[in-house]
Amino acid sequence: MQITKKQNIIISNPETRDFLADAFFPETEQKLPLVIFVHGYKGYKDWGAWNLMAEKFAEAGFFFVKFNFSHNGTTVENPHEFADLEAFGNNNYSKELSDLGTVIDYFVKNEKVDADKIILIGHSRGGGISIIKSFEDERINGLITLASVDTLDRFPKNDAFEKWKEAGVYYVMNGRTKQEMPHYYQFYEDFENNFHRFDVERATEMAKVHYLIIHGTDDEAVNVKSAEHLHILNPNSELYLIEKANHTFGAKEPWEESKQPKDLNEVTEKCITFIKEKI
């Protein structure tokens, strides 16, 4: 089967700014389910083994899209590095939801896409964003979260919060790049101003989609209890735990092997099976 890869497509969002997306799909006359991958905090579309995952979805008969959030720190000119830390610091959940909506609007019009089959796959913080979008957008009928958070209230607390409010910025070290990543106080203000909209628990309860929750039992960034909590909130969901898997299911940046790590391959196969059975 011939797989087409259209990479670094420029998507324009007048509410934020231009960003890049990739589409992987098989050459066929049939209309294909649209699967959109939503990256997480300090993530981007080309991180680790995401390209290998995209290829596997395309080979399985899906129109697979992954994209960079407009304010994730990458740029149209430099999609593989955090070249714009000012943009990173000015990111917020409203911008991410706007970008995701723009991606859906852009690709649902593609002649190869079956507009009645739209599935979101969100990793980590991207899981929380995907849950909210699945509740808000009735076009979405499938949701898969990978190592997802169960709340978007992941801000500094107590003294650290007061120092952030006073200074207007706090910094987080990127362990891989050693960059000091800024977070401006507007991030919290956006959350506070949209508190009910960004309620992941409520959105999980209310979302009327086929929902698969995947998590590793040794996740060092988001405890597996978050997955169990999401499953309790939405009892119609399916919970799938991968023993000893970490937050990125064995992948790292850079990923230089020709195959996915074992745990991520299991994730991909489970996702494909779930979508084919349910949607």
Coordinates of N, CA and C in Angstrom, one line a residue, residues 20-205:
L20 N 2.3 24.5 11.9 CA 2.5 23.4 10.9 C 1.8 22.2 11.3
A21 N 1.4 21.4 10.3 CA 0.7 20.1 10.4 C 1.3 19.1 9.4
D22 N 1.1 17.9 9.7 CA 1.5 16.8 8.8 C 0.3 15.9 8.6
A23 N 0.2 15.3 7.4 CA -0.9 14.4 7.1 C -0.3 13.1 6.5
F24 N -0.6 11.9 7.0 CA -0.1 10.7 6.6 C -1.4 9.8 6.2
F25 N -1.5 9.3 5.0 CA -2.7 8.6 4.6 C -2.3 7.7 3.4
P26 N -3.1 6.6 3.3 CA -2.9 5.6 2.2 C -3.6 6.1 0.9
E27 N -3.1 5.8 -0.2 CA -3.7 6.1 -1.5 C -4.8 5.1 -1.8
T28 N -6.0 5.6 -1.7 CA -7.2 4.7 -1.9 C -8.4 5.6 -2.3
E29 N -9.3 4.9 -2.9 CA -10.5 5.7 -3.4 C -11.5 5.9 -2.2
Q30 N -11.4 5.1 -1.2 CA -12.3 5.2 0.0 C -12.0 6.4 0.8
K31 N -13.1 6.9 1.4 CA -12.9 8.0 2.4 C -12.4 7.4 3.7
L32 N -11.6 8.1 4.4 CA -10.8 7.6 5.5 C -11.2 8.3 6.8
P33 N -11.3 7.6 7.9 CA -11.5 8.2 9.2 C -10.3 9.2 9.5
L34 N -10.7 10.4 10.0 CA -9.7 11.4 10.4 C -9.2 11.2 11.8
V35 N -8.0 10.9 12.0 CA -7.4 10.8 13.3 C -6.4 11.9 13.6
I36 N -6.6 12.7 14.6 CA -5.8 13.9 14.9 C -5.1 13.7 16.2
F37 N -3.7 13.7 16.1 CA -2.9 13.6 17.3 C -2.6 14.9 17.9
V38 N -2.8 15.0 19.2 CA -2.6 16.3 20.0 C -1.4 16.1 21.0
H39 N -0.3 16.8 20.7 CA 0.8 16.6 21.6 C 0.7 17.3 22.9
G40 N 1.6 17.1 23.8 CA 1.5 17.6 25.2 C 2.4 18.7 25.5
Y41 N 2.6 19.0 26.8 CA 3.5 20.1 27.3 C 4.9 19.8 26.9
K42 N 5.6 20.8 26.4 CA 7.0 20.7 25.9 C 7.1 19.6 24.8
G43 N 6.0 19.4 24.1 CA 6.0 18.4 23.0 C 5.9 19.1 21.6
Y44 N 6.0 18.4 20.6 CA 5.8 18.9 19.2 C 5.6 17.7 18.3
K45 N 5.1 18.0 17.1 CA 4.6 16.9 16.2 C 5.7 16.0 15.7
D46 N 7.0 16.4 15.7 CA 8.1 15.5 15.2 C 8.9 14.9 16.3
W47 N 8.4 15.1 17.6 CA 9.1 14.5 18.7 C 9.2 13.0 18.7
G48 N 10.4 12.5 19.0 CA 10.5 11.0 19.2 C 10.0 10.2 18.1
A49 N 9.1 9.2 18.4 CA 8.7 8.2 17.4 C 7.3 8.5 16.8
W50 N 6.8 9.8 16.9 CA 5.5 10.1 16.4 C 5.4 9.9 14.9
N51 N 6.4 10.1 14.2 CA 6.4 9.8 12.7 C 6.1 8.4 12.4
L52 N 6.8 7.5 13.2 CA 6.6 6.0 13.0 C 5.1 5.6 13.4
M53 N 4.6 6.3 14.4 CA 3.2 6.0 14.8 C 2.3 6.5 13.7
A54 N 2.6 7.6 13.1 CA 1.7 8.2 12.0 C 1.7 7.2 10.8
E55 N 2.9 6.7 10.5 CA 3.0 5.7 9.4 C 2.1 4.5 9.6
K56 N 2.1 4.0 10.8 CA 1.4 2.8 11.2 C -0.1 3.0 11.1
F57 N -0.6 4.2 11.5 CA -2.0 4.5 11.4 C -2.4 4.6 9.9
A58 N -1.5 5.3 9.1 CA -1.8 5.4 7.7 C -1.9 4.0 7.0
E59 N -1.0 3.1 7.4 CA -1.0 1.8 6.8 C -2.2 1.0 7.2
A60 N -2.8 1.4 8.3 CA -4.0 0.7 8.8 C -5.3 1.3 8.2
G61 N -5.2 2.3 7.4 CA -6.3 2.8 6.7 C -6.9 4.1 7.2
F62 N -6.1 4.9 7.9 CA -6.6 6.2 8.5 C -5.9 7.4 7.8
F63 N -6.6 8.5 7.9 CA -6.0 9.8 7.5 C -5.5 10.4 8.8
F64 N -4.2 10.3 9.1 CA -3.6 10.6 10.4 C -2.9 12.0 10.3
V65 N -3.3 12.9 11.2 CA -2.8 14.3 11.3 C -2.1 14.5 12.6
K66 N -1.0 15.1 12.6 CA -0.3 15.6 13.8 C 0.1 17.1 13.5
F67 N 0.2 17.9 14.6 CA 0.5 19.3 14.3 C 1.2 19.9 15.5
N68 N 1.8 21.1 15.3 CA 2.4 21.8 16.4 C 1.4 22.9 16.9
F69 N 1.1 23.0 18.2 CA 0.3 24.1 18.6 C 1.1 25.4 18.3
S70 N 0.3 26.4 18.0 CA 0.9 27.7 17.5 C 1.9 28.3 18.5
H71 N 1.7 28.1 19.8 CA 2.5 28.7 20.8 C 3.3 27.6 21.6
N72 N 3.7 26.5 21.0 CA 4.4 25.5 21.7 C 5.9 25.8 21.8
G73 N 6.3 26.9 21.2 CA 7.8 27.2 21.2 C 8.5 27.0 19.9
T74 N 7.9 26.1 19.0 CA 8.5 25.9 17.7 C 8.0 27.0 16.8
T75 N 8.6 27.1 15.6 CA 8.2 28.1 14.6 C 7.9 27.4 13.3
V76 N 7.3 28.1 12.3 CA 7.1 27.6 11.0 C 8.5 27.3 10.3
E77 N 9.4 28.2 10.6 CA 10.8 28.0 10.0 C 11.6 26.9 10.7
N78 N 11.3 26.7 12.0 CA 12.2 25.8 12.8 C 11.2 24.9 13.6
P79 N 10.7 23.9 13.0 CA 9.7 23.1 13.8 C 10.2 22.1 14.7
H80 N 11.6 21.9 14.7 CA 12.2 20.8 15.6 C 12.8 21.3 16.8
E81 N 12.8 22.7 17.1 CA 13.4 23.2 18.2 C 12.5 24.3 18.9
F82 N 12.8 24.5 20.2 CA 12.0 25.6 20.8 C 12.8 26.9 20.6
A83 N 12.5 27.4 19.4 CA 13.2 28.6 18.9 C 12.5 29.9 19.3
D84 N 11.3 29.8 19.8 CA 10.5 31.0 20.2 C 10.0 30.8 21.6
L85 N 10.9 31.1 22.6 CA 10.4 31.0 24.0 C 9.4 32.0 24.4
E86 N 9.4 33.1 23.7 CA 8.4 34.2 24.0 C 7.0 33.6 23.7
A87 N 6.9 33.0 22.6 CA 5.6 32.4 22.2 C 5.2 31.3 23.2
F88 N 6.2 30.5 23.6 CA 6.0 29.4 24.6 C 5.4 30.0 25.9
G89 N 6.0 31.1 26.3 CA 5.5 31.8 27.6 C 4.2 32.3 27.4
N90 N 3.7 32.7 26.2 CA 2.4 33.2 26.0 C 1.4 32.2 25.6
N91 N 1.7 31.0 25.7 CA 0.7 29.9 25.4 C -0.3 29.8 26.5
N92 N -1.5 29.4 26.1 CA -2.5 29.1 27.1 C -3.5 28.1 26.5
Y93 N -4.4 27.6 27.4 CA -5.4 26.6 26.9 C -6.4 27.1 25.9
S94 N -6.7 28.4 26.0 CA -7.6 29.0 24.9 C -7.0 28.9 23.6
K95 N -5.7 29.2 23.5 CA -5.0 29.2 22.2 C -4.9 27.7 21.7
E96 N -4.7 26.8 22.6 CA -4.6 25.4 22.2 C -5.9 24.9 21.6
L97 N -7.0 25.2 22.3 CA -8.3 24.7 21.8 C -8.7 25.4 20.5
S98 N -8.3 26.7 20.3 CA -8.5 27.3 19.1 C -7.7 26.7 17.9
D99 N -6.5 26.4 18.2 CA -5.6 25.7 17.2 C -6.2 24.3 16.8
L100 N -6.6 23.6 17.8 CA -7.2 22.2 17.5 C -8.5 22.4 16.7
G101 N -9.3 23.3 17.0 CA -10.5 23.6 16.2 C -10.2 23.9 14.8
T102 N -9.1 24.7 14.6 CA -8.7 25.1 13.2 C -8.2 23.9 12.5
V103 N -7.4 23.0 13.1 CA -6.9 21.8 12.5 C -8.1 20.9 12.0
I104 N -9.1 20.7 12.9 CA -10.3 19.9 12.5 C -11.0 20.6 11.3
D105 N -11.2 21.8 11.3 CA -11.9 22.5 10.2 C -11.1 22.4 8.9
Y106 N -9.8 22.5 9.0 CA -8.9 22.4 7.8 C -9.0 21.0 7.2
F107 N -8.8 20.0 7.9 CA -8.7 18.6 7.4 C -10.0 17.9 7.1
V108 N -11.1 18.4 7.8 CA -12.4 17.7 7.6 C -12.9 18.0 6.2
K109 N -12.4 19.0 5.6 CA -12.8 19.4 4.2 C -12.1 18.6 3.1
N110 N -11.0 17.9 3.5 CA -10.2 17.1 2.6 C -11.1 16.1 1.9
E111 N -11.0 15.9 0.6 CA -11.8 15.0 -0.2 C -11.6 13.5 0.2
K112 N -10.4 13.2 0.9 CA -10.1 11.9 1.3 C -10.7 11.5 2.7
V113 N -11.2 12.5 3.3 CA -11.6 12.3 4.7 C -13.1 12.0 4.8
D114 N -13.5 11.1 5.7 CA -14.9 10.8 6.0 C -15.2 11.7 7.2
A115 N -16.0 12.7 6.9 CA -16.3 13.8 8.0 C -17.2 13.2 9.1
D116 N -17.7 12.0 8.9 CA -18.5 11.4 10.0 C -17.7 10.6 11.0
K117 N -16.4 10.5 10.7 CA -15.5 9.7 11.6 C -14.3 10.5 12.0
I118 N -14.4 11.2 13.1 CA -13.3 12.1 13.6 C -12.9 11.6 14.9
I119 N -11.6 11.3 15.1 CA -11.1 10.8 16.3 C -9.9 11.6 16.8
L120 N -9.9 12.0 18.1 CA -8.8 12.7 18.7 C -7.9 11.8 19.5
I121 N -6.6 11.9 19.4 CA -5.7 11.2 20.3 C -4.8 12.2 21.0
G122 N -5.0 12.3 22.3 CA -4.3 13.4 23.0 C -3.3 12.7 24.0
H123 N -2.0 13.2 23.9 CA -1.0 12.7 24.9 C -0.7 13.8 26.0
S124 N -0.7 13.3 27.2 CA -0.4 14.1 28.4 C -1.3 15.3 28.5
R125 N -0.8 16.5 28.5 CA -1.7 17.7 28.6 C -2.6 17.7 27.3
G126 N -2.1 17.3 26.2 CA -2.9 17.2 25.0 C -4.2 16.3 25.2
G127 N -4.1 15.4 26.2 CA -5.2 14.6 26.5 C -6.3 15.4 27.1
G128 N -6.0 16.3 28.1 CA -6.9 17.2 28.7 C -7.6 18.1 27.7
I129 N -6.8 18.6 26.8 CA -7.3 19.5 25.7 C -8.3 18.7 24.8
S130 N -7.9 17.5 24.5 CA -8.7 16.6 23.6 C -10.1 16.3 24.3
I131 N -10.0 16.0 25.6 CA -11.3 15.7 26.3 C -12.2 16.9 26.2
I132 N -11.7 18.1 26.5 CA -12.6 19.3 26.4 C -13.1 19.5 25.0
K133 N -12.3 19.4 24.0 CA -12.7 19.5 22.6 C -13.8 18.5 22.2
S134 N -13.6 17.3 22.7 CA -14.6 16.2 22.4 C -15.9 16.5 23.0
F135 N -16.0 17.1 24.1 CA -17.2 17.6 24.7 C -17.8 18.7 24.0
E136 N -17.0 19.7 23.5 CA -17.5 20.9 22.9 C -17.9 20.7 21.4
D137 N -17.3 19.8 20.7 CA -17.4 19.7 19.3 C -18.1 18.4 18.9
E138 N -19.4 18.5 18.5 CA -20.2 17.2 18.3 C -19.8 16.5 17.1
R139 N -18.9 17.0 16.3 CA -18.4 16.3 15.1 C -17.5 15.1 15.5
I140 N -16.9 15.2 16.7 CA -15.9 14.2 17.2 C -16.7 13.0 17.8
N141 N -16.4 11.9 17.3 CA -17.0 10.7 17.8 C -16.1 9.6 18.4
G142 N -14.8 9.9 18.4 CA -13.9 9.0 19.0 C -12.8 9.8 19.8
L143 N -12.4 9.3 21.0 CA -11.4 10.0 21.8 C -10.5 8.9 22.4
I144 N -9.2 9.1 22.3 CA -8.2 8.3 22.9 C -7.3 9.2 23.7
T145 N -7.1 8.9 25.0 CA -6.1 9.7 25.7 C -4.9 8.8 26.1
L146 N -3.7 9.3 25.9 CA -2.5 8.6 26.2 C -1.8 9.3 27.4
A147 N -1.6 8.6 28.5 CA -0.9 9.2 29.6 C -1.5 10.6 30.0
S148 N -2.8 10.7 29.9 CA -3.5 12.0 30.0 C -3.5 12.5 31.5
V149 N -3.5 13.9 31.6 CA -3.8 14.5 32.8 C -5.4 14.4 33.1
D150 N -5.8 14.5 34.3 CA -7.2 14.5 34.6 C -7.7 15.9 35.1
T151 N -6.8 16.9 35.1 CA -7.1 18.3 35.4 C -6.1 19.2 34.7
L152 N -6.5 20.4 34.3 CA -5.6 21.3 33.7 C -5.1 22.4 34.7
D153 N -5.5 22.2 36.0 CA -5.1 23.0 37.1 C -3.7 22.5 37.5
R154 N -2.7 22.7 36.8 CA -1.4 22.2 37.0 C -0.4 23.4 37.2
F155 N -0.7 24.3 38.1 CA 0.0 25.5 38.3 C 0.8 25.5 39.6
P156 N 1.8 26.4 39.7 CA 2.5 26.5 41.0 C 1.5 26.8 42.2
K157 N 1.8 26.3 43.3 CA 0.9 26.5 44.5 C 1.6 27.3 45.6
N158 N 0.8 27.9 46.5 CA 1.2 28.5 47.7 C 2.3 29.6 47.4
D159 N 3.4 29.6 48.1 CA 4.4 30.6 47.9 C 4.9 30.7 46.5
A160 N 5.1 29.6 45.8 CA 5.5 29.6 44.4 C 4.5 30.4 43.5
F161 N 3.2 30.2 43.8 CA 2.2 30.9 43.0 C 2.2 32.4 43.3
E162 N 2.4 32.8 44.5 CA 2.5 34.2 44.9 C 3.7 34.9 44.2
K163 N 4.8 34.2 44.2 CA 6.0 34.7 43.5 C 5.8 34.8 42.0
W164 N 5.1 33.9 41.4 CA 4.7 33.9 40.0 C 3.8 35.2 39.7
K165 N 2.8 35.3 40.5 CA 1.9 36.4 40.4 C 2.6 37.8 40.5
E166 N 3.5 37.9 41.4 CA 4.3 39.1 41.6 C 5.3 39.4 40.5
A167 N 6.0 38.4 40.1 CA 7.0 38.5 39.1 C 6.5 38.6 37.7
G168 N 5.3 37.9 37.5 CA 4.7 37.8 36.1 C 5.2 36.7 35.3
V169 N 6.2 36.0 35.8 CA 6.8 34.9 35.0 C 7.5 33.9 35.9
Y170 N 7.4 32.6 35.6 CA 8.3 31.7 36.3 C 8.9 30.8 35.2
Y171 N 10.0 30.1 35.5 CA 10.8 29.4 34.5 C 10.8 27.9 34.9
V172 N 10.8 27.0 33.9 CA 10.9 25.6 34.1 C 12.1 25.1 33.2
M173 N 13.0 24.4 33.7 CA 14.2 23.9 33.0 C 13.7 22.7 32.1
N174 N 14.1 22.8 30.8 CA 13.8 21.7 29.9 C 15.0 20.7 30.1
G175 N 14.8 19.5 30.6 CA 15.8 18.6 30.9 C 16.6 18.2 29.7
R176 N 16.0 18.2 28.5 CA 16.7 17.7 27.3 C 17.5 18.8 26.7
T177 N 16.9 20.0 26.5 CA 17.6 21.1 25.8 C 18.3 22.1 26.7
K178 N 18.0 22.0 28.0 CA 18.6 22.8 29.1 C 18.2 24.3 28.9
Q179 N 17.1 24.5 28.2 CA 16.5 25.8 28.1 C 15.7 26.2 29.3
E180 N 15.7 27.4 29.7 CA 14.8 27.9 30.7 C 13.5 28.4 30.0
M181 N 12.4 27.6 30.2 CA 11.2 27.8 29.5 C 10.3 28.7 30.3
P182 N 9.9 29.9 29.8 CA 9.1 30.9 30.6 C 7.6 30.5 30.6
H183 N 7.0 30.9 31.7 CA 5.5 30.8 31.8 C 5.0 32.1 32.3
Y184 N 4.4 32.9 31.5 CA 3.9 34.2 31.9 C 2.5 34.0 32.7
Y185 N 2.3 34.9 33.6 CA 1.1 34.8 34.4 C -0.2 34.8 33.7
Q186 N -0.2 35.3 32.4 CA -1.4 35.3 31.6 C -2.0 33.9 31.5
F187 N -1.1 32.9 31.6 CA -1.5 31.5 31.4 C -2.5 31.1 32.5
Y188 N -2.2 31.6 33.8 CA -3.2 31.3 34.9 C -4.4 32.2 34.7
E189 N -4.2 33.4 34.3 CA -5.4 34.3 34.1 C -6.4 33.7 33.1
D190 N -5.8 33.2 32.0 CA -6.7 32.6 31.0 C -7.5 31.4 31.6
F191 N -6.8 30.6 32.4 CA -7.4 29.5 33.1 C -8.5 30.0 34.0
E192 N -8.2 31.0 34.8 CA -9.2 31.5 35.8 C -10.4 32.1 35.1
N193 N -10.2 32.8 34.0 CA -11.3 33.4 33.3 C -12.2 32.4 32.5
N194 N -11.7 31.2 32.3 CA -12.4 30.1 31.6 C -12.5 28.9 32.5
F195 N -12.6 29.1 33.8 CA -12.6 28.0 34.7 C -13.5 26.8 34.4
H196 N -14.8 27.2 34.1 CA -15.8 26.1 33.8 C -15.5 25.4 32.5
R197 N -15.0 26.2 31.5 CA -14.7 25.6 30.2 C -13.6 24.6 30.3
F198 N -12.6 24.9 31.2 CA -11.4 24.1 31.3 C -11.5 23.0 32.4
D199 N -12.8 22.7 32.8 CA -13.0 21.6 33.8 C -13.0 20.3 33.1
V200 N -11.8 19.6 33.2 CA -11.6 18.3 32.5 C -12.6 17.3 33.1
E201 N -12.8 17.3 34.4 CA -13.6 16.3 35.0 C -15.0 16.4 34.5
R202 N -15.6 17.6 34.4 CA -16.9 17.8 33.9 C -17.0 17.3 32.4
A203 N -16.0 17.7 31.6 CA -16.0 17.4 30.2 C -15.9 15.9 30.0
T204 N -15.2 15.2 30.9 CA -15.1 13.7 30.8 C -16.4 13.1 31.0
E205 N -17.1 13.6 32.0 CA -18.4 13.0 32.4 C -19.4 13.3 31.2

